[in-house]
Amino acid sequence: MARILVTSALPYINGIKHLGNLAGSMLPADVWSRFKRGQGHEVLYICATDEHGTPAELAAAAAGQDVQIYCDEQHQTQKRAGEQFGLSYDWFGRSSKAPNRRLTQHFAAKLEENGFIEERVDRMIYSIDDGRFLPDRYVEGTCPHCGYEKARGDQCDNCGRLLDPTDLIDPYSAVSGSRNLEVRDTRHLYLLQTKLEQPIRDWIGSKSGWQTLAKSIALKHLDEGLIDRGITRDLKWGVPVVGPDGGARLGLEGKVFYVWFDAPIEYIGATEEWAEATGRTWRDWWRLDEGAQDVRYVQFMGKDNVAFHTVSFPATIIGSGEPWKTVDQLKAFNWLNWYGGKFSTSQGRGVFMDQALELLPADYWRWHLTAYGPEGSDAAFTWEQFQSTINKDLADVLGNFVNRIVKFTESKFDGVVPAGGEAGPLEAQLEADIRAGIAEATEAFEAMEFRKACQAIRAIWVRGNEYLQEAAPWTALKTDVDQAAVGVRTGLNLVALFARLAAPVIPFTAEKIAASVGASDLSWPSPDDTLFDTVPAGRAIAHQGVLFAKIEDDQVAAWTERFGGADGT
C-alpha cells in the first residue's frame, strides 16, 4: 500500500468559505483521500488556515478586533465548518504557528545563501496620518481605466485590470480613509525567479500525467517570462524578516514575508503541527533524504492558485537546494460560478458553508458539488439544477432503492434477511454489470475525474433498481418464496455495496445505509471482493428513516429570495 500526502489550497482566514471554495479544492481533496483510504492506502490529508497578509489585518480592523484574536476565532469557525461538511483532514493547521514561521525564515535564508534573494529599493505609498507604508490592498481609489471608485491598489474588481497603487486616481488609505499620502522609498527582499526559470521548466517537464489545465497555466507563466518577485511587505502581521542572528534585519526592520511566500510553506508547517500533536514524525513525509522517496504528493486547488504552486512555491523548494518533496500530481479545478457571476467572500455573494448547512445536510451539497462540479470547465450553480440533482440522483435512485428493499424485508420477512433459493442468470448478469461499473468508477477516481466517477456510481445505483424491477420479489413471494428470498437477499447485499460506493462522496449517509443492513465495512470494493454474501441470511436489518427528502419548489423559491438567483444577485 502506498503512502499518499494530500494537500488542498489553504482557505484564507477572512471569513467562512463559500461553495466555490469548497468545490474547487477542499471537497475533492477529501473525496479522493477517502477513496484512497478505502483502498487501504496510508493517506495524510493536510490543510490549514492562511492567516497572514493585508486582508487579515483589514478584516480584523473592520471587526474591531486584534488581528491575533480575530484569526483565533476565524480558525475555529472554519475548522468547525470543515468538520460539519465531513472534510477528513488529518490535520487542519494555522500558518501563524511557530513551525511555519521557522520554516519560512529557514527557506529565505537558504535562498539568499544560494544567491536567489536580493534587497531592492521600491517606491511605495506612505500614509502620513497612519504612520506606515501601505501595501497594495491598503490603498484604494478610482480606477484610471473604468472609473470604478473603490478599486484596490493591486486590482480593480470592476474591470479586472491589474494596478499599481500609484495608478489610482484620488487614492486614500483603506486603514483610516486618509488622503494624506506620499510616495517614499522602502527596502524589500526579492526572490530572483528569473534565475530559476530553467530549473522550474525542467521540473514541470518531468511531470507526466498532469491534466492539461494545470500544465498549460504553468507553461503560460513561464512562456510569458518570469519576473523577480517581492517577498516582503510593510505589515505588522506575518512572519518577521530576520537577520542571520535571528534578530531584526538592518534596513528591513518591522517587515514581514509576503503571505504568498509563507502560505505554501505551511503545508510543511502544518505537517509538523500534526506530528507534534500526534507524536508522529513529519520529516519522512517531506524530506527525500529521510524517507519521503516513497511518498506520492497530490495537491488540489482552483485554477487561480496554479501559478503559485507550479512556479513560486517550486522556486522556493528548488532554490533552497535541499531535498524537499515536491508535488507529483496537481489537480486544478475551474470556477464554480453563481448564476454566471462570481461567488465572492468580500461581497457576500452566493451561499457560504455555514449557510448551506442551515438549509440541508452536508451530503446533499457534497454530492452535487462533486458530481456536477467545475472540473472540465467553469460551472454555474443554480437552485434549479441543485434541486434536480438531489431529487433524481439521491432521492429517486439511491434513497428509493434502499427504502424499498429494506422496508419490504421488514414487512414481509420480519426484518430478517431470508434464506433459501439460489442465485441464477439474473444475478449473474447483475454481478457482471456491477463489476464493470465498479471498475469504471475506480478508474475515474484514480484519474481524479470526479464527475465521471459519480456518473459511474449513479449508473450502478440505477442498475440495482433495474434488478429489483426484474426480480420483483414482491410478485415472486406470492408463488415462490425461495425465489423471492434470492431477490431480497441480493437487494440487501446491494444496499451494503452501495454504501461502500457512496462513502467517499456522501460519508454520513453511507454510514446510515450500511447500518440499515447491519454492515460496517465502508472500504472501496476491489476486484477480488465477493459482492453478494456480505449480508448473510438470518441477519436483522432496520430501516433508518428517509435518507434524502426531496427539495420542493417552495423551498427553491424561498432560497432564491434569500440568496438571489437568476438575476445574479
mmCIF file of N, CA and C in Angstrom, residues 358-419:
data_model
loop_
_atom_site.group_PDB
_atom_site.id
_atom_site.type_symbol
_atom_site.label_atom_id
_atom_site.label_comp_id
_atom_site.label_asym_id
_atom_site.label_seq_id
_atom_site.Cartn_x
_atom_site.Cartn_y
_atom_site.Cartn_z
ATOM 1 N N GLU A 358 -27.400 25.231 7.108
ATOM 2 C CA GLU A 358 -28.685 25.637 7.688
ATOM 3 C C GLU A 358 -29.847 25.133 6.841
ATOM 4 N N LEU A 359 -29.585 24.934 5.550
ATOM 5 C CA LEU A 359 -30.640 24.551 4.620
ATOM 6 C C LEU A 359 -30.810 23.038 4.525
ATOM 7 N N LEU A 360 -29.698 22.333 4.373
ATOM 8 C CA LEU A 360 -29.741 20.893 4.128
ATOM 9 C C LEU A 360 -28.488 20.231 4.694
ATOM 10 N N PRO A 361 -28.535 18.918 4.956
ATOM 11 C CA PRO A 361 -27.350 18.212 5.458
ATOM 12 C C PRO A 361 -26.198 18.255 4.462
ATOM 13 N N ALA A 362 -25.011 18.005 4.979
ATOM 14 C CA ALA A 362 -23.786 18.139 4.191
ATOM 15 C C ALA A 362 -23.781 17.263 2.943
ATOM 16 N N ASP A 363 -24.318 16.040 3.034
ATOM 17 C CA ASP A 363 -24.201 15.120 1.905
ATOM 18 C C ASP A 363 -24.955 15.588 0.669
ATOM 19 N N TYR A 364 -26.019 16.356 0.838
ATOM 20 C CA TYR A 364 -26.716 16.911 -0.325
ATOM 21 C C TYR A 364 -25.742 17.769 -1.131
ATOM 22 N N TRP A 365 -25.030 18.641 -0.429
ATOM 23 C CA TRP A 365 -24.088 19.553 -1.082
ATOM 24 C C TRP A 365 -22.882 18.797 -1.613
ATOM 25 N N ARG A 366 -22.395 17.836 -0.845
ATOM 26 C CA ARG A 366 -21.211 17.086 -1.250
ATOM 27 C C ARG A 366 -21.463 16.360 -2.570
ATOM 28 N N TRP A 367 -22.636 15.729 -2.698
ATOM 29 C CA TRP A 367 -22.904 15.001 -3.932
ATOM 30 C C TRP A 367 -22.997 15.957 -5.122
ATOM 31 N N HIS A 368 -23.780 17.022 -4.964
ATOM 32 C CA HIS A 368 -23.973 17.937 -6.089
ATOM 33 C C HIS A 368 -22.652 18.579 -6.521
ATOM 34 N N LEU A 369 -21.855 19.039 -5.567
ATOM 35 C CA LEU A 369 -20.619 19.747 -5.898
ATOM 36 C C LEU A 369 -19.547 18.818 -6.448
ATOM 37 N N THR A 370 -19.653 17.528 -6.161
ATOM 38 C CA THR A 370 -18.704 16.560 -6.708
ATOM 39 C C THR A 370 -19.174 16.040 -8.069
ATOM 40 N N ALA A 371 -20.445 15.674 -8.157
ATOM 41 C CA ALA A 371 -20.971 15.071 -9.377
ATOM 42 C C ALA A 371 -21.177 16.081 -10.496
ATOM 43 N N TYR A 372 -21.335 17.360 -10.127
ATOM 44 C CA TYR A 372 -21.600 18.390 -11.136
ATOM 45 C C TYR A 372 -20.698 19.604 -10.924
ATOM 46 N N GLY A 373 -19.506 19.360 -10.416
ATOM 47 C CA GLY A 373 -18.598 20.440 -10.069
ATOM 48 C C GLY A 373 -17.853 21.013 -11.272
ATOM 49 N N PRO A 374 -17.028 22.039 -11.014
ATOM 50 C CA PRO A 374 -16.319 22.762 -12.094
ATOM 51 C C PRO A 374 -15.031 22.072 -12.501
ATOM 52 N N GLU A 375 -15.164 20.899 -13.099
ATOM 53 C CA GLU A 375 -13.971 20.102 -13.375
ATOM 54 C C GLU A 375 -13.380 20.407 -14.751
ATOM 55 N N GLY A 376 -14.116 20.105 -15.816
ATOM 56 C CA GLY A 376 -13.593 20.335 -17.154
ATOM 57 C C GLY A 376 -13.716 21.773 -17.612
ATOM 58 N N SER A 377 -14.618 22.515 -16.998
ATOM 59 C CA SER A 377 -14.842 23.920 -17.351
ATOM 60 C C SER A 377 -15.527 24.600 -16.178
ATOM 61 N N ASP A 378 -15.671 25.919 -16.257
ATOM 62 C CA ASP A 378 -16.428 26.623 -15.230
ATOM 63 C C ASP A 378 -17.847 26.068 -15.195
ATOM 64 N N ALA A 379 -18.430 26.019 -14.011
ATOM 65 C CA ALA A 379 -19.795 25.524 -13.853
ATOM 66 C C ALA A 379 -20.608 26.555 -13.087
ATOM 67 N N ALA A 380 -21.873 26.673 -13.425
ATOM 68 C CA ALA A 380 -22.747 27.637 -12.754
ATOM 69 C C ALA A 380 -23.639 26.908 -11.766
ATOM 70 N N PHE A 381 -23.631 27.359 -10.525
ATOM 71 C CA PHE A 381 -24.566 26.825 -9.540
ATOM 72 C C PHE A 381 -25.915 27.499 -9.736
ATOM 73 N N THR A 382 -26.962 26.689 -9.829
ATOM 74 C CA THR A 382 -28.324 27.230 -9.837
ATOM 75 C C THR A 382 -29.168 26.385 -8.893
ATOM 76 N N TRP A 383 -30.144 27.020 -8.274
ATOM 77 C CA TRP A 383 -31.033 26.290 -7.369
ATOM 78 C C TRP A 383 -31.796 25.210 -8.121
ATOM 79 N N GLU A 384 -32.173 25.506 -9.356
ATOM 80 C CA GLU A 384 -32.964 24.567 -10.142
ATOM 81 C C GLU A 384 -32.184 23.287 -10.439
ATOM 82 N N GLN A 385 -30.911 23.433 -10.816
ATOM 83 C CA GLN A 385 -30.096 22.247 -11.077
ATOM 84 C C GLN A 385 -29.830 21.483 -9.784
ATOM 85 N N PHE A 386 -29.583 22.204 -8.720
ATOM 86 C CA PHE A 386 -29.352 21.566 -7.424
ATOM 87 C C PHE A 386 -30.571 20.742 -7.024
ATOM 88 N N GLN A 387 -31.755 21.312 -7.160
ATOM 89 C CA GLN A 387 -32.990 20.596 -6.848
ATOM 90 C C GLN A 387 -33.110 19.333 -7.688
ATOM 91 N N SER A 388 -32.846 19.439 -8.981
ATOM 92 C CA SER A 388 -32.952 18.293 -9.872
ATOM 93 C C SER A 388 -31.958 17.198 -9.491
ATOM 94 N N THR A 389 -30.735 17.591 -9.172
ATOM 95 C CA THR A 389 -29.700 16.631 -8.778
ATOM 96 C C THR A 389 -30.128 15.824 -7.561
ATOM 97 N N ILE A 390 -30.538 16.516 -6.527
ATOM 98 C CA ILE A 390 -30.887 15.836 -5.278
ATOM 99 C C ILE A 390 -32.097 14.941 -5.477
ATOM 100 N N ASN A 391 -33.104 15.465 -6.138
ATOM 101 C CA ASN A 391 -34.336 14.693 -6.286
ATOM 102 C C ASN A 391 -34.152 13.460 -7.155
ATOM 103 N N LYS A 392 -33.400 13.590 -8.248
ATOM 104 C CA LYS A 392 -33.245 12.467 -9.171
ATOM 105 C C LYS A 392 -32.176 11.486 -8.699
ATOM 106 N N ASP A 393 -30.971 11.990 -8.427
ATOM 107 C CA ASP A 393 -29.857 11.097 -8.091
ATOM 108 C C ASP A 393 -30.024 10.472 -6.712
ATOM 109 N N LEU A 394 -30.265 11.310 -5.724
ATOM 110 C CA LEU A 394 -30.227 10.834 -4.348
ATOM 111 C C LEU A 394 -31.573 10.317 -3.857
ATOM 112 N N ALA A 395 -32.650 11.076 -4.068
ATOM 113 C CA ALA A 395 -33.954 10.634 -3.565
ATOM 114 C C ALA A 395 -34.541 9.513 -4.406
ATOM 115 N N ASP A 396 -34.628 9.725 -5.740
ATOM 116 C CA ASP A 396 -35.298 8.753 -6.602
ATOM 117 C C ASP A 396 -34.485 7.497 -6.849
ATOM 118 N N VAL A 397 -33.161 7.634 -7.003
ATOM 119 C CA VAL A 397 -32.345 6.477 -7.386
ATOM 120 C C VAL A 397 -31.790 5.758 -6.154
ATOM 121 N N LEU A 398 -30.958 6.429 -5.373
ATOM 122 C CA LEU A 398 -30.323 5.759 -4.231
ATOM 123 C C LEU A 398 -31.299 5.580 -3.065
ATOM 124 N N GLY A 399 -31.887 6.670 -2.611
ATOM 125 C CA GLY A 399 -32.773 6.593 -1.451
ATOM 126 C C GLY A 399 -33.944 5.659 -1.677
ATOM 127 N N ASN A 400 -34.527 5.718 -2.856
ATOM 128 C CA ASN A 400 -35.680 4.879 -3.159
ATOM 129 C C ASN A 400 -35.316 3.400 -3.148
ATOM 130 N N PHE A 401 -34.132 3.076 -3.696
ATOM 131 C CA PHE A 401 -33.716 1.667 -3.713
ATOM 132 C C PHE A 401 -33.583 1.127 -2.290
ATOM 133 N N VAL A 402 -32.847 1.839 -1.464
ATOM 134 C CA VAL A 402 -32.622 1.377 -0.089
ATOM 135 C C VAL A 402 -33.943 1.283 0.653
ATOM 136 N N ASN A 403 -34.770 2.295 0.510
ATOM 137 C CA ASN A 403 -36.048 2.337 1.210
ATOM 138 C C ASN A 403 -36.941 1.152 0.816
ATOM 139 N N ARG A 404 -37.025 0.877 -0.482
ATOM 140 C CA ARG A 404 -37.928 -0.176 -0.959
ATOM 141 C C ARG A 404 -37.536 -1.552 -0.424
ATOM 142 N N ILE A 405 -36.263 -1.910 -0.571
ATOM 143 C CA ILE A 405 -35.877 -3.275 -0.227
ATOM 144 C C ILE A 405 -35.832 -3.490 1.285
ATOM 145 N N VAL A 406 -35.404 -2.482 2.030
ATOM 146 C CA VAL A 406 -35.339 -2.642 3.487
ATOM 147 C C VAL A 406 -36.747 -2.681 4.078
ATOM 148 N N LYS A 407 -37.625 -1.807 3.639
ATOM 149 C CA LYS A 407 -38.998 -1.804 4.160
ATOM 150 C C LYS A 407 -39.738 -3.085 3.770
ATOM 151 N N PHE A 408 -39.491 -3.571 2.550
ATOM 152 C CA PHE A 408 -40.130 -4.815 2.129
ATOM 153 C C PHE A 408 -39.677 -5.970 3.019
ATOM 154 N N THR A 409 -38.390 -6.005 3.349
ATOM 155 C CA THR A 409 -37.864 -7.060 4.225
ATOM 156 C C THR A 409 -38.498 -6.977 5.604
ATOM 157 N N GLU A 410 -38.672 -5.774 6.094
ATOM 158 C CA GLU A 410 -39.289 -5.607 7.408
ATOM 159 C C GLU A 410 -40.749 -6.078 7.402
ATOM 160 N N SER A 411 -41.446 -5.751 6.342
ATOM 161 C CA SER A 411 -42.878 -6.058 6.325
ATOM 162 C C SER A 411 -43.178 -7.513 5.974
ATOM 163 N N LYS A 412 -42.353 -8.125 5.121
ATOM 164 C CA LYS A 412 -42.660 -9.473 4.648
ATOM 165 C C LYS A 412 -41.779 -10.574 5.240
ATOM 166 N N PHE A 413 -40.616 -10.197 5.793
ATOM 167 C CA PHE A 413 -39.708 -11.209 6.340
ATOM 168 C C PHE A 413 -39.306 -10.896 7.780
ATOM 169 N N ASP A 414 -40.156 -10.133 8.467
ATOM 170 C CA ASP A 414 -39.950 -9.805 9.885
ATOM 171 C C ASP A 414 -38.610 -9.131 10.157
ATOM 172 N N GLY A 415 -38.096 -8.390 9.172
ATOM 173 C CA GLY A 415 -36.862 -7.640 9.380
ATOM 174 C C GLY A 415 -35.627 -8.506 9.454
ATOM 175 N N VAL A 416 -35.685 -9.718 8.846
ATOM 176 C CA VAL A 416 -34.544 -10.635 8.875
ATOM 177 C C VAL A 416 -34.220 -11.043 7.433
ATOM 178 N N VAL A 417 -32.938 -11.076 7.108
ATOM 179 C CA VAL A 417 -32.521 -11.479 5.761
ATOM 180 C C VAL A 417 -32.959 -12.921 5.531
ATOM 181 N N PRO A 418 -33.754 -13.163 4.483
ATOM 182 C CA PRO A 418 -34.295 -14.514 4.291
ATOM 183 C C PRO A 418 -33.283 -15.491 3.694
ATOM 184 N N ALA A 419 -33.420 -16.762 4.091
ATOM 185 C CA ALA A 419 -32.632 -17.836 3.496
ATOM 186 C C ALA A 419 -33.443 -18.471 2.376
#
